[in-house]
Coordinates of C-alpha atoms and ligand atoms in Angstrom, one line a residue:
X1 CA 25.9 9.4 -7.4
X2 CA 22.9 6.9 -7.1
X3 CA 19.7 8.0 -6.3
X4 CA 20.5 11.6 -7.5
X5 CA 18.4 11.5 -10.8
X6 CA 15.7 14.4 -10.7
X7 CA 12.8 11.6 -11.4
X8 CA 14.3 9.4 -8.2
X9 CA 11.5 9.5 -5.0
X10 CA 14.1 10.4 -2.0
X11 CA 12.3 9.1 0.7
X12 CA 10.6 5.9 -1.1
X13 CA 12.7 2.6 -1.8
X14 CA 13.6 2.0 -5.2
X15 CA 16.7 -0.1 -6.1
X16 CA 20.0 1.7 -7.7
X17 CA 19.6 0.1 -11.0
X18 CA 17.1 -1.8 -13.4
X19 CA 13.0 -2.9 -12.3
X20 CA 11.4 -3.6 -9.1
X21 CA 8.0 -5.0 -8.8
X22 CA 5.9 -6.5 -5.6
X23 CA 7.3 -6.4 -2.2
X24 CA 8.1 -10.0 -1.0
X25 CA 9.0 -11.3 2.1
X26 CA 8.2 -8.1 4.9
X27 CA 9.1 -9.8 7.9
X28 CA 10.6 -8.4 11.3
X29 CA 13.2 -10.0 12.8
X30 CA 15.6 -9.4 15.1
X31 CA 15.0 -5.6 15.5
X32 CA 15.1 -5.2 11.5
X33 CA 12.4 -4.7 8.9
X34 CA 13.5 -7.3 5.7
X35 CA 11.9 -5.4 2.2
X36 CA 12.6 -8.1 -0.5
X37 CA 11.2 -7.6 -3.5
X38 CA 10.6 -8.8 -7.5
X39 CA 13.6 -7.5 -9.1
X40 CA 15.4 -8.3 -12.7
X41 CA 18.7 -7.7 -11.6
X42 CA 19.8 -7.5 -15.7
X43 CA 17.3 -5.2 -17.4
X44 CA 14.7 -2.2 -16.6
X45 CA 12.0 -4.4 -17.5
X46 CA 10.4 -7.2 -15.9
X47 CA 11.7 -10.5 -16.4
X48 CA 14.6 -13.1 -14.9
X49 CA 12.6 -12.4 -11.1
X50 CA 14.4 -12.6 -8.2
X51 CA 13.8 -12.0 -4.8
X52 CA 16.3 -8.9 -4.3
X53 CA 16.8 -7.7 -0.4
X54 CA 16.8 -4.6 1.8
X55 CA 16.7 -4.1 5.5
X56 CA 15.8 -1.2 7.7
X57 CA 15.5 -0.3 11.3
X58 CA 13.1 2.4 10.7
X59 CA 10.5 1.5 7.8
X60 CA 12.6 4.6 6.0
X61 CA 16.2 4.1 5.8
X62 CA 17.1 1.0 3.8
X63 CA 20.6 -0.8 3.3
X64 CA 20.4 -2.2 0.0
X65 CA 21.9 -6.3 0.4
X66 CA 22.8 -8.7 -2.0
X67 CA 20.0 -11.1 -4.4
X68 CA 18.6 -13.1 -1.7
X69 CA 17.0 -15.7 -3.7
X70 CA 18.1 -16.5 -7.5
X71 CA 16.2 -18.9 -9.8
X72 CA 18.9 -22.0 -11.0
X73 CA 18.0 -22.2 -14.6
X74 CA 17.6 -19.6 -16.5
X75 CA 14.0 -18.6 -17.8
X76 CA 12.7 -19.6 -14.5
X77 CA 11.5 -16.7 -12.0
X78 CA 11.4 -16.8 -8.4
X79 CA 8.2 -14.7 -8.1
X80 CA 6.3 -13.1 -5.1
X81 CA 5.7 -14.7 -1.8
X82 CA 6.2 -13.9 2.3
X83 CA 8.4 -14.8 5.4
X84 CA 7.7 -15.3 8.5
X85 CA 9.8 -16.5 11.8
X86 CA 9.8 -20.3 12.6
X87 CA 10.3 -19.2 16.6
X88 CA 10.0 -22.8 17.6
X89 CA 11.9 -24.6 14.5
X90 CA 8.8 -26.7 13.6
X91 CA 10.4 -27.2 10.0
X92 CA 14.1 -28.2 11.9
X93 CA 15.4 -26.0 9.1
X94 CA 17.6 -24.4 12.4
X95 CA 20.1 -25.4 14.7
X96 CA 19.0 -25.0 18.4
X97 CA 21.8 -22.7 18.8
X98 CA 20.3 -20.3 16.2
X99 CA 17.9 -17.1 17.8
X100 CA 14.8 -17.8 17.5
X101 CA 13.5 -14.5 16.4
X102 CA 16.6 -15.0 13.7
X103 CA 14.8 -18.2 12.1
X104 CA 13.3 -16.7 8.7
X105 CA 12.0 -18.7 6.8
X106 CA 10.6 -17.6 3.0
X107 CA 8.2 -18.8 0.7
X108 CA 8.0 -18.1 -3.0
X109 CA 6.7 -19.0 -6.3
X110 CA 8.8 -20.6 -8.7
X111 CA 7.6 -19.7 -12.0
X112 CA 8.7 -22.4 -15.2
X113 CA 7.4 -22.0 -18.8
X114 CA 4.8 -25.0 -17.7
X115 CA 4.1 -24.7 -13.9
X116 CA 3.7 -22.5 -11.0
X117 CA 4.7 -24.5 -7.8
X118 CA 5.7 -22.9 -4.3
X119 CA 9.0 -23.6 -2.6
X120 CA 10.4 -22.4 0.7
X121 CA 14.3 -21.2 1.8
X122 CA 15.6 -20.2 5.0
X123 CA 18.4 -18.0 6.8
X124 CA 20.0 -17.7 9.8
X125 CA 21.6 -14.5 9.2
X126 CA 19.3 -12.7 7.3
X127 CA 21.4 -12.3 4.3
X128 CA 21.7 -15.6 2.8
X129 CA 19.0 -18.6 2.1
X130 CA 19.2 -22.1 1.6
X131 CA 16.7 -23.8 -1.1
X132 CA 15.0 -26.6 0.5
X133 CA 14.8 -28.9 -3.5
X134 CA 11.1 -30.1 -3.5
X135 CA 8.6 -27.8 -4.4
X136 CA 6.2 -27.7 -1.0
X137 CA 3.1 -27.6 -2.7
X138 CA 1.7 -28.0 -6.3
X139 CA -1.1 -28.5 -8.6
X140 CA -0.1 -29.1 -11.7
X141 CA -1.3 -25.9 -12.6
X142 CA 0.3 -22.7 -14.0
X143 CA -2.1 -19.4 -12.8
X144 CA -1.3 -21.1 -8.9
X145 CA 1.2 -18.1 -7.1
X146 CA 2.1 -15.5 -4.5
X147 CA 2.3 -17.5 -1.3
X148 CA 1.6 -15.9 2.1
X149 CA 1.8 -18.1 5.4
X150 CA 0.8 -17.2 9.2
X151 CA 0.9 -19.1 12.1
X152 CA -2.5 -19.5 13.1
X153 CA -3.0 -19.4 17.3
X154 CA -6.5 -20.5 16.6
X155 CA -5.6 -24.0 14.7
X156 CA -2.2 -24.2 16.2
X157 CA -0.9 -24.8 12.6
X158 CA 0.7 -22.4 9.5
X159 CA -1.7 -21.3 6.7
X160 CA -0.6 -20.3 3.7
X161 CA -3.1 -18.9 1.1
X162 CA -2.6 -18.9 -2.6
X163 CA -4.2 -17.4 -5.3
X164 CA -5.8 -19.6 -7.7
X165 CA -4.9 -16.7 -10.4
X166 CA -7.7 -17.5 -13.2
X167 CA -10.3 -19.3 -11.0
X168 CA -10.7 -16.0 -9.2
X169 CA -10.1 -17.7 -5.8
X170 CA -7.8 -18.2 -3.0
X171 CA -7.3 -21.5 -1.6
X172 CA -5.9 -21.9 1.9
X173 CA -3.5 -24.8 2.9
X174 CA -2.2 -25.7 6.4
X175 CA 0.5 -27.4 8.1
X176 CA 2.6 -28.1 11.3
X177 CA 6.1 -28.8 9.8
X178 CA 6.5 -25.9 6.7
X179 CA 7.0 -28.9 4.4
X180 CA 3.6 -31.0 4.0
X181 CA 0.5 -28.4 3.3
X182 CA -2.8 -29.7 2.7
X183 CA -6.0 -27.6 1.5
X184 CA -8.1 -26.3 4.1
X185 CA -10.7 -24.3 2.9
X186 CA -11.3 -21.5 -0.3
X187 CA -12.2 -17.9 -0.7
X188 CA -13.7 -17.8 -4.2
X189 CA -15.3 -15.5 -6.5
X190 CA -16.1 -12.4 -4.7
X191 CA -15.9 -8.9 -5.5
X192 CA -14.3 -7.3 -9.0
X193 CA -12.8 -10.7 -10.5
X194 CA -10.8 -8.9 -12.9
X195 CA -8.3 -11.3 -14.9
X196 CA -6.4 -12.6 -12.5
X197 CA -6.4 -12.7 -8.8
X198 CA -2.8 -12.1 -7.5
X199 CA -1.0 -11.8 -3.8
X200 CA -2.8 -12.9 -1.2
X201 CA -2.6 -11.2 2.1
X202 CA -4.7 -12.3 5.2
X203 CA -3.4 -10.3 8.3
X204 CA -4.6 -9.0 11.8
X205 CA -5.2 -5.5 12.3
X206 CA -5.9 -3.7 15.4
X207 CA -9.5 -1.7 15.6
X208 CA -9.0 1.8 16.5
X209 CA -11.8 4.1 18.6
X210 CA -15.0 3.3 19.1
X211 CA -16.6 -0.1 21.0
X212 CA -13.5 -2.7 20.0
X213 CA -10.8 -0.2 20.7
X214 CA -7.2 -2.7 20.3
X215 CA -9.5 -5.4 19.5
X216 CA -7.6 -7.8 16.6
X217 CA -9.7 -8.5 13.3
X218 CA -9.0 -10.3 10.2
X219 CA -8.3 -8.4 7.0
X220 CA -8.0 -10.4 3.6
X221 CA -6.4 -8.3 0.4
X222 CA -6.1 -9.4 -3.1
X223 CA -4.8 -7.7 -5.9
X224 CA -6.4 -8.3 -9.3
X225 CA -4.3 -7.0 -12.6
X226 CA -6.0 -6.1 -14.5
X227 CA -9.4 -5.3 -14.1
X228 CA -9.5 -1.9 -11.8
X229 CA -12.4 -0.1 -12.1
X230 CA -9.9 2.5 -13.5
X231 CA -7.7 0.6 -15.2
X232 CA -4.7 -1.7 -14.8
X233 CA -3.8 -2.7 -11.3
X234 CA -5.7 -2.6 -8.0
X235 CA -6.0 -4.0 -4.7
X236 CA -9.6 -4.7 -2.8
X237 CA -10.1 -6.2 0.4
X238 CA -12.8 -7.6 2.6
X239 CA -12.8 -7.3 6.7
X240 CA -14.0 -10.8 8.1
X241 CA -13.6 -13.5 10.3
X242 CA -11.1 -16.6 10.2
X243 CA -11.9 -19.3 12.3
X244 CA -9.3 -21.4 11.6
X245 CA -10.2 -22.7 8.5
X246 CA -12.2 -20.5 6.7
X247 CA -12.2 -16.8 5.9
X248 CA -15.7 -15.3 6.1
X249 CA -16.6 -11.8 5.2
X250 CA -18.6 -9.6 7.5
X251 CA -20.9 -8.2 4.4
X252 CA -21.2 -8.4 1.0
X253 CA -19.1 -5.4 0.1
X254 CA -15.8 -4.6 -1.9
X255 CA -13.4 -2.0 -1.2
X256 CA -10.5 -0.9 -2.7
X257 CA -7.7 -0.1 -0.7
X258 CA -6.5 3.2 -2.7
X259 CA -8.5 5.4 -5.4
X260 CA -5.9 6.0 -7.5
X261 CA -3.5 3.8 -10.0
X262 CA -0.6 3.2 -8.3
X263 CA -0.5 0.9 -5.5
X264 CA -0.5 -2.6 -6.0
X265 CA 0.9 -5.8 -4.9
X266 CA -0.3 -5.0 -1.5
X267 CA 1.9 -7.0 1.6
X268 CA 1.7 -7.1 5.5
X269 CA 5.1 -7.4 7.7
X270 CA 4.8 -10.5 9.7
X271 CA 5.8 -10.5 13.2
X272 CA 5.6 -6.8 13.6
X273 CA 6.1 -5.4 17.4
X274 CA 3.2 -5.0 19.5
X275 CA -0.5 -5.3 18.4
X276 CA 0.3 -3.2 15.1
X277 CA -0.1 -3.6 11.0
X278 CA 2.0 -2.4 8.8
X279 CA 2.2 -3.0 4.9
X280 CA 3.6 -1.6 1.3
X281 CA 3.0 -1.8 -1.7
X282 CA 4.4 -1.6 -5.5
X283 CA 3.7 2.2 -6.3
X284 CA 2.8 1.4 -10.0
X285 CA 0.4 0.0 -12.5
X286 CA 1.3 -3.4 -14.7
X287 CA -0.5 -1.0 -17.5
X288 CA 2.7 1.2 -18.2
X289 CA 5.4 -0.1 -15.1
X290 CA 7.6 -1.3 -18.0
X291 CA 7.7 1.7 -19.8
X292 CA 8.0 4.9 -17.6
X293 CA 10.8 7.1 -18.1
X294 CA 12.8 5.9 -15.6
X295 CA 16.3 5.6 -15.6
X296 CA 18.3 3.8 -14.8
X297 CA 15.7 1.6 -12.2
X298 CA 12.4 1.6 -12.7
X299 CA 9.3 1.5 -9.7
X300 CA 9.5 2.6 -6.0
X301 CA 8.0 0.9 -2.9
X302 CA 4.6 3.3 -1.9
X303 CA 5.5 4.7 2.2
X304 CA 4.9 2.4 4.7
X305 CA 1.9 2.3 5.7
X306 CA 0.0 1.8 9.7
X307 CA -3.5 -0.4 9.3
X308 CA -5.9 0.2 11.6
X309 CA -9.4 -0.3 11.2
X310 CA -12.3 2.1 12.2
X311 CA -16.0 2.0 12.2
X312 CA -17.9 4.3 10.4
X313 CA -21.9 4.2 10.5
X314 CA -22.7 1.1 9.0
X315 CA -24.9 1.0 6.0
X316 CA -26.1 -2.1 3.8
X317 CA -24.0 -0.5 1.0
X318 CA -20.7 -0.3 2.6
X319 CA -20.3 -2.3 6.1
X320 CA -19.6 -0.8 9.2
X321 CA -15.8 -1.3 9.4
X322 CA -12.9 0.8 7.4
X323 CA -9.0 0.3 6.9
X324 CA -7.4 3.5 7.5
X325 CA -4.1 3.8 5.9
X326 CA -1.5 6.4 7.0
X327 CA 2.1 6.7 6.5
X328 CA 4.5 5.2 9.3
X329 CA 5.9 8.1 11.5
X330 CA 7.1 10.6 9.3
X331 CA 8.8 12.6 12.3
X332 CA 11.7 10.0 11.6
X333 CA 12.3 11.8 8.6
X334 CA 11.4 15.5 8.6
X335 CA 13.8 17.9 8.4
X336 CA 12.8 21.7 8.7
X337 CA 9.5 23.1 8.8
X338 CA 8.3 25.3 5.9
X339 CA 5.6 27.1 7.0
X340 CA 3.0 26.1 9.7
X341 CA -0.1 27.7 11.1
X342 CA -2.9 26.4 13.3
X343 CA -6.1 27.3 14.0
X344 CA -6.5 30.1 12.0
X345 CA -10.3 29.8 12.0
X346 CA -11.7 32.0 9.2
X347 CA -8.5 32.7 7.1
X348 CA -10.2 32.0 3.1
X349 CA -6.5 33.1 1.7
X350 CA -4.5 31.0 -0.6
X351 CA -1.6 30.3 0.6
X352 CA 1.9 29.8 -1.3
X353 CA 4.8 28.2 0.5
X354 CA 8.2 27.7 -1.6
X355 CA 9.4 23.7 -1.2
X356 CA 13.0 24.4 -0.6
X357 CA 14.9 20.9 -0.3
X358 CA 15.6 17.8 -1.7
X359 CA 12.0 17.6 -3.6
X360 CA 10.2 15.5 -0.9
X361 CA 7.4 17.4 1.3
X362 CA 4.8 16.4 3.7
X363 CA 2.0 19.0 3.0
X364 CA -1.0 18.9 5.6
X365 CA -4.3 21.2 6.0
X366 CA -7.5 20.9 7.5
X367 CA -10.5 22.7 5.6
X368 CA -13.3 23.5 7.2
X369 CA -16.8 23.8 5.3
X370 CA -19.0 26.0 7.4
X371 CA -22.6 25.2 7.7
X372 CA -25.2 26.2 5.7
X373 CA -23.0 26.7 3.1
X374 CA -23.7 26.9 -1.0
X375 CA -21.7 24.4 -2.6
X376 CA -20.2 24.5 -6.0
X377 CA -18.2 22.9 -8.3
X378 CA -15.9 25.0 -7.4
X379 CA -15.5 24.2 -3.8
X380 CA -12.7 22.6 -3.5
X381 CA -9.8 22.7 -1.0
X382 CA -6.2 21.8 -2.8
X383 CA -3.1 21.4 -3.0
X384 CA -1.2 22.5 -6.3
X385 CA 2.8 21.4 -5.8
X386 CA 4.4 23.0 -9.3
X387 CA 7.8 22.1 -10.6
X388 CA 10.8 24.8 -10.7
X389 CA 9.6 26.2 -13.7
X390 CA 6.2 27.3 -13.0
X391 CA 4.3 25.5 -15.5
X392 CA 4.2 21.9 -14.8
X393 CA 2.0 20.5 -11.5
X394 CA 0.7 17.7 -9.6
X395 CA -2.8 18.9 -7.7
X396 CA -4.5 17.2 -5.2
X397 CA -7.9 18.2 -3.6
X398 CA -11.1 17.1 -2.0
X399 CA -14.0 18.2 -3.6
X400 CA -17.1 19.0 -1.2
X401 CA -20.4 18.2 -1.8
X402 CA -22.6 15.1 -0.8
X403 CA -20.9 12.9 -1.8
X404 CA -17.5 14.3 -1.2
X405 CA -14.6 13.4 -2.9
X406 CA -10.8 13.6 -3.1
X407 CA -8.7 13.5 -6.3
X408 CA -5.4 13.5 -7.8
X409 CA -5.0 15.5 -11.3
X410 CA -1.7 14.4 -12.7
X411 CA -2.8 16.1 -16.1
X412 CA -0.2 18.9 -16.5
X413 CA 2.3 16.9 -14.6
X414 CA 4.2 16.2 -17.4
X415 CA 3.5 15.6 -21.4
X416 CA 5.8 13.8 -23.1
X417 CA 5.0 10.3 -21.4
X418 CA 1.9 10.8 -20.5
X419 CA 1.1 12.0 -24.0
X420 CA 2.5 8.9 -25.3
X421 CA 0.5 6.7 -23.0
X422 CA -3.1 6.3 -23.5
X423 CA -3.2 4.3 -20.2
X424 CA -1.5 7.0 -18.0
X425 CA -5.0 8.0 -16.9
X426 CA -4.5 11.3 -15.2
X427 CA -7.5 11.9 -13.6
X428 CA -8.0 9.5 -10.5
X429 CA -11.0 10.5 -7.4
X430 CA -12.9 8.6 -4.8
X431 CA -15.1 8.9 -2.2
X432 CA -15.2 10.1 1.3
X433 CA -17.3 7.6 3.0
X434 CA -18.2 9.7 5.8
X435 CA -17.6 13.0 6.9
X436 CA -15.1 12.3 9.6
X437 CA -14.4 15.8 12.0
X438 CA -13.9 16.3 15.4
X439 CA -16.9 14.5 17.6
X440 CA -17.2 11.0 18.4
X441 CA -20.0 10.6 15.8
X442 CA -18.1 8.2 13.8
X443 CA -18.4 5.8 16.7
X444 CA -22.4 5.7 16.7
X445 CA -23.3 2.3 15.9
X446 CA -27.1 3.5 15.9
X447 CA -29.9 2.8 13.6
X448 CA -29.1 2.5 9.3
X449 CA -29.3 6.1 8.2
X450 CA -30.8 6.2 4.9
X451 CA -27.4 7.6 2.9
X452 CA -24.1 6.1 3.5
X453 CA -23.3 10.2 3.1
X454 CA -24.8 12.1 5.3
X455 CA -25.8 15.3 5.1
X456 CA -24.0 17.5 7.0
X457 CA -24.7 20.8 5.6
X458 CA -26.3 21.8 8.5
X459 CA -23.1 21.6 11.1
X460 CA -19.7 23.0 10.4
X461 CA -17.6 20.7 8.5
X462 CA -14.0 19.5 8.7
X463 CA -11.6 17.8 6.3
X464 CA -8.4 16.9 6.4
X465 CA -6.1 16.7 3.8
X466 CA -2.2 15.3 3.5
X467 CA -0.2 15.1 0.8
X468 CA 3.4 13.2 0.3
X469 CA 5.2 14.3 -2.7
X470 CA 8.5 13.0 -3.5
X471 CA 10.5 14.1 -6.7
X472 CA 7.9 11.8 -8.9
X473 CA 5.2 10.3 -6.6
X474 CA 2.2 12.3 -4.6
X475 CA 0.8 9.8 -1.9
X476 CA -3.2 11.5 -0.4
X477 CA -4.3 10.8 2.7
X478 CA -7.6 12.2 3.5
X479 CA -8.9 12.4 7.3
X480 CA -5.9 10.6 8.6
X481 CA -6.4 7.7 6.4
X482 CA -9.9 7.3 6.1
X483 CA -8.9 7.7 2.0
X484 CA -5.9 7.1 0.7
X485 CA -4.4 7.6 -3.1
X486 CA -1.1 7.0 -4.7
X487 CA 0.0 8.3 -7.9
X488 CA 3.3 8.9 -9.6
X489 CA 3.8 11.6 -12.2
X490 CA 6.9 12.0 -14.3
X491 CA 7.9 16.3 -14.9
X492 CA 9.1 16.4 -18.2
X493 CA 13.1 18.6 -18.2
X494 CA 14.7 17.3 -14.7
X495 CA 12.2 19.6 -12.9
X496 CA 11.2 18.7 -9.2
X497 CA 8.4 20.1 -6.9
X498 CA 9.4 23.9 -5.5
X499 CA 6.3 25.2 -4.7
X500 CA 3.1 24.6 -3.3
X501 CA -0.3 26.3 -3.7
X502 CA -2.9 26.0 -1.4
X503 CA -6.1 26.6 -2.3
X504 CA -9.4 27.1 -0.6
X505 CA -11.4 27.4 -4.1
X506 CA -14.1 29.3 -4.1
X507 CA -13.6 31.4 -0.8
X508 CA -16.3 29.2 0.7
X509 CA -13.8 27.0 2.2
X510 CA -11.4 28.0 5.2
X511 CA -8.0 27.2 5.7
X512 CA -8.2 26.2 9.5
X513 CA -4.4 25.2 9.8
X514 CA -1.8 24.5 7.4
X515 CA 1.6 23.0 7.7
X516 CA 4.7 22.6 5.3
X517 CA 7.8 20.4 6.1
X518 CA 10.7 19.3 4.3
X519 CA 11.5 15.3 4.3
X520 CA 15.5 14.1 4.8
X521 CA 16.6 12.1 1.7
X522 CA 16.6 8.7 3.1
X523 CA 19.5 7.8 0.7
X524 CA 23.6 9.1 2.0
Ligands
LIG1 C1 2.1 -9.3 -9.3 C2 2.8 -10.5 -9.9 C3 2.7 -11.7 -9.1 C4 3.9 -12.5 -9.5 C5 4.9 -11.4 -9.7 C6 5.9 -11.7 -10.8 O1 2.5 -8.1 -9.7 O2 2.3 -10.7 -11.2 O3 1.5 -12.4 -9.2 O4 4.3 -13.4 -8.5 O5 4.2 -10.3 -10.0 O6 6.9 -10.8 -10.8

């Protein structure tokens, strides 16, 4: 049956057969979540891109649907770009007759041996898209991609933004009628510039907590391949202001959007309900996507993923405002609980709970440092999740200590590709800006301390720690979000996660609750 192999993620989309890159065109229409994506219908290796399709009503449960968007001659690609509703038919692509919420109109790269140029289709149905023939914008330029457009309340116009791949910038366009863009304004040459700058995403996110509780801000994210600080593929982004025309940063400073190597190609849904963000990404790295041992389809969608934004005590070094990044409502698919147990101040036991299911777990603790304490190298709260035979693991963990840090060790999770891979990095860590617990400190916009991490030592701490793992992926979130990390892992001998170790280290952590549940495959 499809999606039965042991390596195939049961609650993440991948498609039946052959390779998947970015997500393209998230947009919500008509009470359904569109995922289309970079796909090579004809080989498990990128190449011959088109824009394949799947729709959802819950951000979980996908319908796979036909190729939406084909190129016409072969060795052309239709490569990576957005959607978004035309509500009031300003390109007269529609009929009147037509829903307006139903009028989705896409935008994609087409990719030639000798040009990039962008190009836009629309549907009625949701299923099929006509080509509109000329291309909508173009530069005679080849490194020119990945189109995203918004309508824009504050210029009463669209905006798309494009990367300008090798100049390190993105270049924004506008336009009333979908059809005739002219530039507007440039983001250029900030942060880690990588090789090549890659799809664009400028999106509203809600602020959560503190003085602009609900408030809307602007978020821009670009993902640079390669150039990561560890390697391969990664996404950063900047909080800012766009007034229109121009995006401006609020500070100087670069963040990456997950510490770990697989989650790139990040992308908003436009036209979600309510004041809400949601996004996805490709869970996988351009240094070894082609070549995993994957079979027959290679690369998975990461979870979906709720933006918010939260402030944190602002600091020269790192701004005052955070994305935090947690998976959409995982209630929609949890089956039974495995063990659970709150509260249970003091408890300094390990804990081992058996993962009996379909190899997809949603494993979450809070640790609690008390003060005063000694720390070692040693004190570290993690999760261990081994495979049916005992020896292989994936292990997760935060490490306490100023700074803190949480990490993903995918080094006995399989040898036989790893080993072959000098690129499969399997360490991956990053930091835990601040301490985030249980008081309303976070929210104290007072005076620049003189570390961006304080010292807590003298008050109890708390940290939480949540780990997805799904047959061949383990997606962190730390303190609801604050961190996030996403890492696939490939057991070697059909084995998939069966049991789970939870650690408190060196007995100076406590366990303060712990709880184990099984995820529903999301596949029939
Ligand atoms: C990012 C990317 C895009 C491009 C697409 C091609 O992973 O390189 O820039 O449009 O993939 O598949």
């Amino acid at each position: 049956a499809p999606y039965s192999e042991p390596v195939r993620p049961q609650i993440h989309f991948s498609p039946t057969v052959n390779f998947m890159n970015d997500p393209n065109g998230l947009v919500y229409s008509n009470g359904t979540w569109h995922l289309f994506y970079q796909y090579n219908p004809t080989q498990n290796v990128a190449g011959n891109q088109h824009w394949g399709h799947a729709i959802s009503t819950d951000l979980y449960h996908w319908e796979n649907l036909p190729i939406a968007i084909a190129p016409e001659k072969e060795g052309e690609g239709i490569f990576s770009g957005n959607a978004v509703i035309d509500f009031e038919n300003t390109s007269g692509f529609f009929n009147e007759s037509t829903p307006k919420d139903q009028r989705i109109v896409a935008f994609y790269t087409l990719n030639t041996a000798t040009s990039q140029t962008q190009h836009v289709a629309y549907s009625s149905d949701g299923v099929t898209f006509t080509k509109y023939a000329p291309a909508v914008v173009e530069r005679n330029q080849t490194q020119f991609r990945d189109p995203k457009v918004f309508w824009d309340d504050k210029s009463s116009r669209w905006i798309m933004a494009l990367a300008l791949s090798q100049e390190f910038g993105i270049v924004f366009y506008a336009s009333s009628n979908m059809k005739d863009w002219s530039e507007v304004s440039r983001f250029q040459s900030y942060g880690i510039l990588g090789y090549q700058y890659e799809c664009p995403d400028l999106f509203q996110v809600p602020v959560e907590g503190g003085p602009d509780d609900g408030k809307m801000m602007y978020v821009l994210a670009i993902s640079i391949n390669p150039g990561a600080p560890i390697g391969g593929s990664f996404v950063q982004y900047w909080v800012g202001d766009w007034d229109g025309t121009n995006f401006t940063p609020r500070d100087q400073a670069v963040r990456t959007m997950d510490f770990s190597k697989d989650f790139y190609a990040f992308s908003s849904w436009s036209n979600s309900p309510g004041n809400k963000a949601y996004a996805i990404a490709w869970a996988n790295n351009w240094e070894y996507s082609q070549v995993v041992p994957t079979s027959p389809f290679r690369s998975i969608q990461s979870l979906p993923r709720e933006l918010t934004l939260k402030y944190y005590r602002p600091t020269p070094q790192f701004g005052d405002l955070i994305l935090n990044n947690r998976p959409v409502n995982l209630s929609a698919i949890s089956s039974k609980t495995l063990y659970s147990k709150k509260s249970a101040q003091g408890s300094k036991n390990n804990q081992t709970v058996a993962l009996n299911g379909k190899g997809a777990f949603d494993i979450q603790a809070t640790f609690k440092l008390p003060a005063n304490t000694n720390i070692t190298y040693n004190t570290i709260g993690s999760f261990e999740i081994f495979a049916g035979d005992g020896k292989q693991s994936v292990k997760t963990g935060i490490q306490m200590g100023e700074p803190t840090f949480a990490f993903i060790d995918r080094r006995k999770a399989g040898s036989s590709f790893a080993d072959s891979n000098p690129f499969f990095t399997d360490k991956t860590s990053g930091i835990i800006r601040y301490q985030a617990n249980y008081t309303e400190d976070q929210y104290v916009l007072g005076p620049l301390p003189t570390s961006a991490y304080l010292d807590q030592s003298k008050q109890d701490r708390y940290i939480s720690l949540q780990a997805v793992v799904d047959r061949s992926v383990i997606e962190v979130f730390v303190n609801d979000g604050e961190l996030a990390g996403t890492s696939v892992f490939y057991f070697d001998n059909d084995q998939i996660p069966a049991k789970v170790q939870v650690s408190v280290g060196d007995n100076k952590l406590e366990l303060v609750d712990l709880e184990v549940k099984a995820l529903q495959s999301i596949w029939k």
